[in-house]
């Protein structure tokens, strides 16, 4: 028997109040969503587009904003062969409206009260739900020791780079560690390879410190990192994953 | 056929159209290999406009199949030993 009462998610209209370019391929959509009942860091929404002929396409996008923020922010990565993301990043402008439902998901979420230490591992736009956690942590003044290990193809493709630098500069208990897998600027002294077990053993705390791990990105990265963390001795029950499809958009 | 590989988190909105409990934290045991897990961590394949298949990450057995057509849903749970929520 299911004791939980029904909570049907309804589609609602949100209005775009700002569009913020983050990298050459990603934009943040700042939304005004009347009646929005709040969310938890790590949750996502479904976005639905309807063409004039009635054809509908639906995708999930992680919420980038902290629960404490007034506006709902989605950060969207433009996939060239995608059906939905090129519209969201190239066509949508301030004043346009968008159909969405949410918040969705109770598994890949972190509340400051859950504690840590935290290890957040991201590939590409997989950083978005982790950024909601970092922003939530800052908004409530949490000092949970946190390390973000973030894999990007190049320096220019690091989403939220300046905001992460600002957070880390102001807060000694937050570290952002980058790895660049395709090209690195001259003089780059950080990691420059895909995330592997050795990198995780250097960054992801020790199993004895019992970190809470959140891993988000393309499916191969998530499976590699999840397997490596468990292989290093981390408790599988404290490793949470969220995968992106290999295709989609 | 256009297939999107997702996970139980991304499919939670669609699964929520038929299940009234929080699906991402619901626990299952696979009817194939017996592995237990949380649906949020299971693999999901979405066949565009037809439905979704939730698969066991251990053995690829189809745990849950949901097909939708013209407002009707067909749910097949034969691959799941049990679902536990709450």
Tab-separated table of C-alpha atoms in Angstrom:
chain	number	residue	atom	x	y	z
A	1	UNK	CA	0.000	0.000	0.000
A	2	UNK	CA	1.137	3.497	-0.738
A	3	UNK	CA	0.642	5.885	2.140
A	4	UNK	CA	1.681	9.034	0.323
A	5	UNK	CA	-1.184	11.033	-1.095
A	6	UNK	CA	-1.272	11.974	-4.747
A	7	UNK	CA	0.634	15.067	-5.715
A	8	UNK	CA	0.091	15.425	-9.409
A	9	UNK	CA	2.489	17.754	-11.101
A	10	UNK	CA	0.783	20.398	-13.130
A	11	UNK	CA	2.141	22.160	-16.167
A	12	UNK	CA	2.454	25.856	-15.557
A	13	UNK	CA	3.610	28.868	-17.541
A	14	UNK	CA	6.755	30.713	-16.532
A	15	UNK	CA	7.953	33.968	-18.042
A	16	UNK	CA	11.545	34.604	-19.044
A	17	UNK	CA	12.738	37.725	-17.194
A	18	UNK	CA	16.420	37.502	-18.138
A	19	UNK	CA	18.756	35.456	-20.324
A	20	UNK	CA	22.371	35.272	-19.119
A	21	UNK	CA	25.090	33.843	-21.401
A	22	UNK	CA	27.343	31.582	-19.304
A	23	UNK	CA	29.652	30.095	-21.952
A	24	UNK	CA	29.560	30.016	-25.771
A	25	UNK	CA	27.183	27.021	-25.546
A	26	UNK	CA	25.180	27.636	-22.399
A	27	UNK	CA	22.730	30.209	-21.182
A	28	UNK	CA	20.875	30.699	-17.950
A	29	UNK	CA	17.162	31.400	-18.195
A	30	UNK	CA	15.865	33.454	-15.293
A	31	UNK	CA	12.179	32.707	-14.844
A	32	UNK	CA	9.229	34.168	-13.072
A	33	UNK	CA	6.994	31.212	-12.239
A	34	UNK	CA	3.791	32.369	-10.538
A	35	UNK	CA	2.620	29.935	-7.883
A	36	UNK	CA	5.986	28.151	-7.692
A	37	UNK	CA	6.087	26.363	-4.359
A	38	UNK	CA	9.856	26.205	-3.958
A	39	UNK	CA	12.364	23.441	-4.533
A	40	UNK	CA	15.319	21.638	-2.995
A	41	UNK	CA	18.861	21.956	-4.307
A	42	UNK	CA	19.443	19.268	-6.950
A	43	UNK	CA	15.886	18.978	-8.231
A	44	UNK	CA	14.858	19.563	-11.830
A	45	UNK	CA	11.893	20.586	-13.937
A	46	UNK	CA	10.415	19.202	-17.125
A	47	UNK	CA	10.127	21.750	-19.918
A	48	UNK	CA	7.594	21.203	-22.703
A	49	UNK	CA	7.519	22.895	-26.071
A	50	UNK	CA	4.521	22.692	-28.382
A	51	UNK	CA	4.843	23.366	-32.110
A	52	UNK	CA	2.082	24.996	-34.126
A	53	UNK	CA	1.027	21.605	-35.466
A	54	UNK	CA	0.630	20.284	-31.933
A	55	UNK	CA	3.864	18.260	-31.841
A	56	UNK	CA	5.300	18.324	-28.343
A	57	UNK	CA	8.840	17.805	-27.129
A	58	UNK	CA	9.740	17.513	-23.476
A	59	UNK	CA	13.100	17.541	-21.666
A	60	UNK	CA	14.362	17.719	-18.107
A	61	UNK	CA	16.544	20.598	-16.937
A	62	UNK	CA	18.194	20.933	-13.560
A	63	UNK	CA	17.411	23.957	-11.447
A	64	UNK	CA	20.509	26.129	-11.025
A	65	UNK	CA	19.191	28.577	-8.438
A	66	UNK	CA	19.228	28.066	-4.689
A	67	UNK	CA	15.886	27.442	-3.006
A	68	UNK	CA	16.453	30.736	-1.191
A	69	UNK	CA	16.511	32.786	-4.398
A	70	UNK	CA	13.433	34.612	-5.588
A	71	UNK	CA	13.722	33.600	-9.244
A	72	UNK	CA	13.903	30.155	-10.718
A	73	UNK	CA	17.010	29.740	-12.896
A	74	UNK	CA	17.656	26.976	-15.431
A	75	UNK	CA	21.004	26.691	-17.195
A	76	UNK	CA	20.678	25.094	-20.614
A	77	UNK	CA	23.458	23.536	-22.676
A	78	UNK	CA	22.940	23.905	-26.413
A	79	UNK	CA	23.085	20.559	-28.188
A	80	UNK	CA	23.465	21.180	-31.916
A	81	UNK	CA	21.189	18.333	-32.969
A	82	UNK	CA	18.788	18.811	-30.068
A	83	UNK	CA	15.081	19.446	-30.467
A	84	UNK	CA	14.583	21.617	-27.420
A	85	UNK	CA	17.859	23.176	-26.276
A	86	UNK	CA	18.573	25.217	-29.464
A	87	UNK	CA	15.168	26.849	-29.066
A	88	UNK	CA	15.806	27.602	-25.392
A	89	UNK	CA	19.296	29.032	-25.980
A	90	UNK	CA	18.893	30.751	-29.363
A	91	UNK	CA	15.264	31.748	-29.814
A	92	UNK	CA	13.758	32.362	-26.410
A	93	UNK	CA	13.967	35.985	-25.230
A	94	UNK	CA	12.830	38.115	-22.329
A	95	UNK	CA	9.048	38.225	-22.123
A	96	UNK	CA	8.567	34.803	-23.759
A	97	UNK	CA	6.710	32.136	-21.852
A	98	UNK	CA	7.618	28.538	-21.274
A	99	UNK	CA	5.658	25.519	-20.072
A	100	UNK	CA	7.190	23.663	-17.149
A	101	UNK	CA	6.331	21.299	-14.331
A	102	UNK	CA	8.175	20.580	-11.114
A	103	UNK	CA	10.081	20.528	-8.917
A	104	UNK	CA	10.857	16.868	-9.577
A	105	UNK	CA	13.060	14.387	-7.757
A	106	UNK	CA	13.752	13.592	-4.114
A	107	UNK	CA	16.855	11.460	-4.595
A	108	UNK	CA	19.557	13.722	-6.006
A	109	UNK	CA	19.039	16.518	-3.472
A	110	UNK	CA	21.111	18.071	-0.738
A	111	UNK	CA	19.985	20.195	2.183
A	112	UNK	CA	22.598	21.938	4.322
A	113	UNK	CA	21.237	19.969	7.297
A	114	UNK	CA	22.381	16.750	5.585
A	115	UNK	CA	25.958	17.768	6.374
A	116	UNK	CA	29.060	16.444	4.684
A	117	UNK	CA	31.839	16.651	3.874
A	118	UNK	CA	30.618	17.029	0.326
A	119	UNK	CA	32.278	15.930	-2.860
A	120	UNK	CA	30.522	17.163	-5.955
A	121	UNK	CA	31.683	15.701	-9.266
A	122	UNK	CA	30.497	17.238	-12.523
A	123	UNK	CA	31.012	16.777	-16.227
A	124	UNK	CA	30.008	19.715	-18.440
A	125	UNK	CA	26.501	20.969	-17.736
A	126	UNK	CA	26.235	18.317	-15.008
A	127	UNK	CA	27.489	21.124	-12.795
A	128	UNK	CA	24.046	22.767	-12.821
A	129	UNK	CA	22.311	20.860	-9.972
A	130	UNK	CA	25.593	20.914	-8.032
A	131	UNK	CA	25.696	24.700	-8.407
A	132	UNK	CA	22.232	24.842	-6.845
A	133	UNK	CA	23.748	22.970	-3.861
A	134	UNK	CA	26.743	25.344	-3.699
A	135	UNK	CA	24.455	28.388	-3.901
A	136	UNK	CA	22.145	26.900	-1.259
A	137	UNK	CA	25.152	26.229	0.990
A	138	UNK	CA	26.256	29.866	0.624
A	139	UNK	CA	22.746	31.259	1.050
A	140	UNK	CA	22.263	29.585	4.422
A	141	UNK	CA	25.834	30.287	5.591
A	142	UNK	CA	26.764	26.606	5.818
A	143	UNK	CA	30.422	25.731	6.382
A	144	UNK	CA	30.128	22.068	5.352
A	145	UNK	CA	33.549	21.274	3.819
A	146	UNK	CA	32.920	21.006	0.085
A	147	UNK	CA	35.021	20.060	-2.907
A	148	UNK	CA	33.794	20.382	-6.453
A	149	UNK	CA	35.661	18.356	-9.075
A	150	UNK	CA	34.542	19.687	-12.416
A	151	UNK	CA	35.478	18.342	-15.849
A	152	UNK	CA	35.133	20.686	-18.829
A	153	UNK	CA	36.414	20.405	-22.374
A	154	UNK	CA	38.178	23.769	-22.264
A	155	UNK	CA	38.649	26.785	-20.010
A	156	UNK	CA	36.043	28.751	-22.002
A	157	UNK	CA	33.468	26.022	-21.418
A	158	UNK	CA	33.629	26.140	-17.613
A	159	UNK	CA	30.125	27.176	-16.568
A	160	UNK	CA	29.890	29.561	-13.556
A	161	UNK	CA	33.715	29.928	-13.532
A	162	UNK	CA	33.810	33.421	-12.033
A	163	UNK	CA	31.082	32.749	-9.493
A	164	UNK	CA	32.915	29.613	-8.350
A	165	UNK	CA	36.147	31.604	-8.027
A	166	UNK	CA	34.341	34.240	-5.964
A	167	UNK	CA	32.762	31.646	-3.675
A	168	UNK	CA	36.092	29.862	-3.135
A	169	UNK	CA	37.940	33.150	-2.496
A	170	UNK	CA	35.481	34.131	0.230
A	171	UNK	CA	35.038	30.721	1.789
A	172	UNK	CA	37.972	28.585	2.896
A	173	UNK	CA	35.801	25.487	3.248
A	174	UNK	CA	34.862	25.423	-0.455
A	175	UNK	CA	37.278	24.297	-3.154
A	176	UNK	CA	36.642	24.146	-6.904
A	177	UNK	CA	39.046	21.854	-8.708
A	178	UNK	CA	38.933	21.840	-12.494
A	179	UNK	CA	40.101	19.392	-15.111
A	180	UNK	CA	40.214	20.333	-18.793
A	181	UNK	CA	39.935	17.380	-21.137
A	182	UNK	CA	40.474	18.835	-24.626
A	183	UNK	CA	42.425	22.054	-24.458
A	184	UNK	CA	43.992	24.039	-21.657
A	185	UNK	CA	45.280	27.618	-21.729
A	186	UNK	CA	49.018	28.295	-21.624
A	187	UNK	CA	50.395	27.953	-18.140
A	188	UNK	CA	47.462	25.796	-16.910
A	189	UNK	CA	48.726	23.849	-13.921
A	190	UNK	CA	45.500	22.011	-13.057
A	191	UNK	CA	44.339	18.582	-14.174
A	192	UNK	CA	44.101	18.047	-17.918
A	193	UNK	CA	42.617	14.572	-18.289
A	194	UNK	CA	39.336	12.774	-17.792
A	195	UNK	CA	38.341	12.122	-14.205
A	196	UNK	CA	39.803	8.820	-13.025
A	197	UNK	CA	40.288	6.885	-9.799
A	198	UNK	CA	43.659	8.499	-9.093
A	199	UNK	CA	42.192	11.990	-9.395
A	200	UNK	CA	39.298	11.013	-7.138
A	201	UNK	CA	41.694	9.561	-4.563
A	202	UNK	CA	43.406	12.971	-4.465
A	203	UNK	CA	40.245	15.068	-4.291
A	204	UNK	CA	37.266	13.112	-2.948
A	205	UNK	CA	38.164	12.940	0.748
A	206	UNK	CA	38.947	9.530	2.256
A	207	UNK	CA	36.363	6.792	2.864
A	208	UNK	CA	36.983	7.279	6.611
A	209	UNK	CA	35.788	10.884	6.315
A	210	UNK	CA	32.500	9.482	4.968
A	211	UNK	CA	31.823	12.152	2.359
A	212	UNK	CA	28.462	12.536	0.680
A	213	UNK	CA	29.068	12.340	-3.067
A	214	UNK	CA	26.893	13.787	-5.820
A	215	UNK	CA	27.938	12.912	-9.357
A	216	UNK	CA	26.261	14.448	-12.397
A	217	UNK	CA	27.158	14.465	-16.069
A	218	UNK	CA	27.136	12.347	-19.204
A	219	UNK	CA	26.413	8.667	-18.579
A	220	UNK	CA	29.995	7.363	-19.188
A	221	UNK	CA	31.481	9.888	-16.743
A	222	UNK	CA	28.895	9.121	-14.077
A	223	UNK	CA	29.406	5.369	-14.352
A	224	UNK	CA	33.200	5.718	-14.292
A	225	UNK	CA	33.152	8.030	-11.267
A	226	UNK	CA	30.519	6.038	-9.379
A	227	UNK	CA	32.423	2.799	-9.893
A	228	UNK	CA	35.747	4.429	-8.977
A	229	UNK	CA	34.400	5.963	-5.758
A	230	UNK	CA	33.007	2.623	-4.605
A	231	UNK	CA	36.270	0.955	-5.670
A	232	UNK	CA	38.186	3.416	-3.475
A	233	UNK	CA	36.115	2.240	-0.519
A	234	UNK	CA	33.369	4.856	-0.362
A	235	UNK	CA	29.954	3.750	0.902
A	236	UNK	CA	27.705	3.162	-2.165
A	237	UNK	CA	24.783	4.451	-0.099
A	238	UNK	CA	26.482	7.862	0.094
A	239	UNK	CA	27.185	8.135	-3.637
A	240	UNK	CA	24.293	9.648	-5.561
A	241	UNK	CA	24.284	9.909	-9.318
A	242	UNK	CA	22.380	11.694	-12.032
A	243	UNK	CA	23.047	10.823	-15.667
A	244	UNK	CA	22.433	12.752	-18.839
A	245	UNK	CA	21.491	10.908	-21.962
A	246	UNK	CA	24.093	10.380	-24.662
A	247	UNK	CA	21.736	12.087	-27.050
A	248	UNK	CA	18.745	14.287	-26.504
A	249	UNK	CA	18.673	17.994	-25.874
B	1	UNK	CA	13.740	4.733	-33.281
B	2	UNK	CA	14.880	7.692	-31.287
B	3	UNK	CA	15.977	6.563	-27.846
B	4	UNK	CA	17.102	8.767	-25.024
B	5	UNK	CA	19.139	7.219	-22.273
B	6	UNK	CA	18.233	8.857	-18.988
B	7	UNK	CA	17.975	7.774	-15.409
B	8	UNK	CA	15.226	7.528	-12.850
B	9	UNK	CA	15.751	11.157	-11.881
B	10	UNK	CA	15.130	12.532	-15.354
B	11	UNK	CA	12.150	10.233	-15.897
B	12	UNK	CA	10.522	11.148	-12.590
B	13	UNK	CA	8.120	13.600	-14.202
B	14	UNK	CA	6.841	10.998	-16.661
B	15	UNK	CA	6.707	8.241	-14.023
B	16	UNK	CA	4.855	10.710	-11.792
B	17	UNK	CA	2.070	10.751	-14.361
B	18	UNK	CA	1.154	7.208	-13.283
B	19	UNK	CA	2.602	6.782	-9.773
B	20	UNK	CA	1.527	9.084	-6.974
B	21	UNK	CA	4.548	8.355	-4.762
B	22	UNK	CA	7.992	9.923	-5.021
B	23	UNK	CA	9.571	7.624	-7.578
B	24	UNK	CA	13.233	8.679	-7.327
B	25	UNK	CA	13.546	7.494	-3.728
B	26	UNK	CA	11.372	4.381	-4.153
B	27	UNK	CA	13.284	1.136	-3.701
B	28	UNK	CA	13.030	-1.829	-6.005
B	29	UNK	CA	14.352	-5.321	-6.268
B	30	UNK	CA	15.050	-6.640	-9.742
B	31	UNK	CA	13.032	-9.670	-10.770
B	32	UNK	CA	15.956	-10.780	-12.923
B	33	UNK	CA	19.134	-10.607	-10.844
B	34	UNK	CA	17.674	-9.697	-7.445
B	35	UNK	CA	19.716	-6.484	-7.150
B	36	UNK	CA	18.010	-3.880	-4.971
B	37	UNK	CA	18.333	-0.179	-5.573
B	38	UNK	CA	16.690	3.210	-5.737
B	39	UNK	CA	14.717	4.079	-8.850
B	40	UNK	CA	16.518	7.429	-9.107
B	41	UNK	CA	19.697	5.481	-9.774
B	42	UNK	CA	18.226	3.031	-12.275
B	43	UNK	CA	18.763	3.432	-15.998
B	44	UNK	CA	15.859	4.679	-18.073
B	45	UNK	CA	15.357	4.552	-21.822
B	46	UNK	CA	12.801	6.845	-23.288
B	47	UNK	CA	11.390	5.908	-26.646
B	48	UNK	CA	10.214	9.197	-27.966
B	49	UNK	CA	6.435	9.639	-27.952
B	50	UNK	CA	5.830	5.993	-26.981
B	51	UNK	CA	6.932	5.538	-23.411
B	52	UNK	CA	9.782	4.648	-21.121
B	53	UNK	CA	11.563	1.550	-19.903
B	54	UNK	CA	13.277	1.529	-16.506
B	55	UNK	CA	16.120	-0.980	-16.542
B	56	UNK	CA	18.158	-2.604	-13.804
B	57	UNK	CA	21.679	-1.136	-13.877
B	58	UNK	CA	22.980	-4.554	-12.841
B	59	UNK	CA	21.530	-6.876	-15.499
B	60	UNK	CA	19.583	-4.613	-17.905
B	61	UNK	CA	16.315	-6.405	-17.123
B	62	UNK	CA	13.266	-4.213	-17.804
B	63	UNK	CA	11.925	-3.343	-14.339
B	64	UNK	CA	9.081	-1.059	-15.344
B	65	UNK	CA	7.576	-0.333	-18.723
B	66	UNK	CA	5.201	2.558	-19.206
B	67	UNK	CA	3.602	3.121	-22.586
B	68	UNK	CA	1.315	6.041	-23.242
B	69	UNK	CA	-1.018	6.667	-26.102
B	70	UNK	CA	-3.856	9.176	-26.431
B	71	UNK	CA	-4.119	9.849	-22.723
B	72	UNK	CA	-4.066	6.170	-21.731
B	73	UNK	CA	-1.188	4.466	-19.926
B	74	UNK	CA	-0.112	0.851	-19.946
B	75	UNK	CA	2.136	-0.104	-17.010
B	76	UNK	CA	4.069	-3.383	-16.957
B	77	UNK	CA	5.791	-4.241	-13.653
B	78	UNK	CA	6.622	-7.879	-14.366
B	79	UNK	CA	10.367	-7.281	-14.122
B	80	UNK	CA	10.169	-5.966	-10.566
B	81	UNK	CA	10.105	-8.199	-7.506
B	82	UNK	CA	8.802	-5.338	-5.374
B	83	UNK	CA	8.617	-1.570	-5.073
B	84	UNK	CA	8.861	0.028	-1.626
B	85	UNK	CA	8.094	3.658	-0.881
B	86	UNK	CA	7.745	6.044	2.013
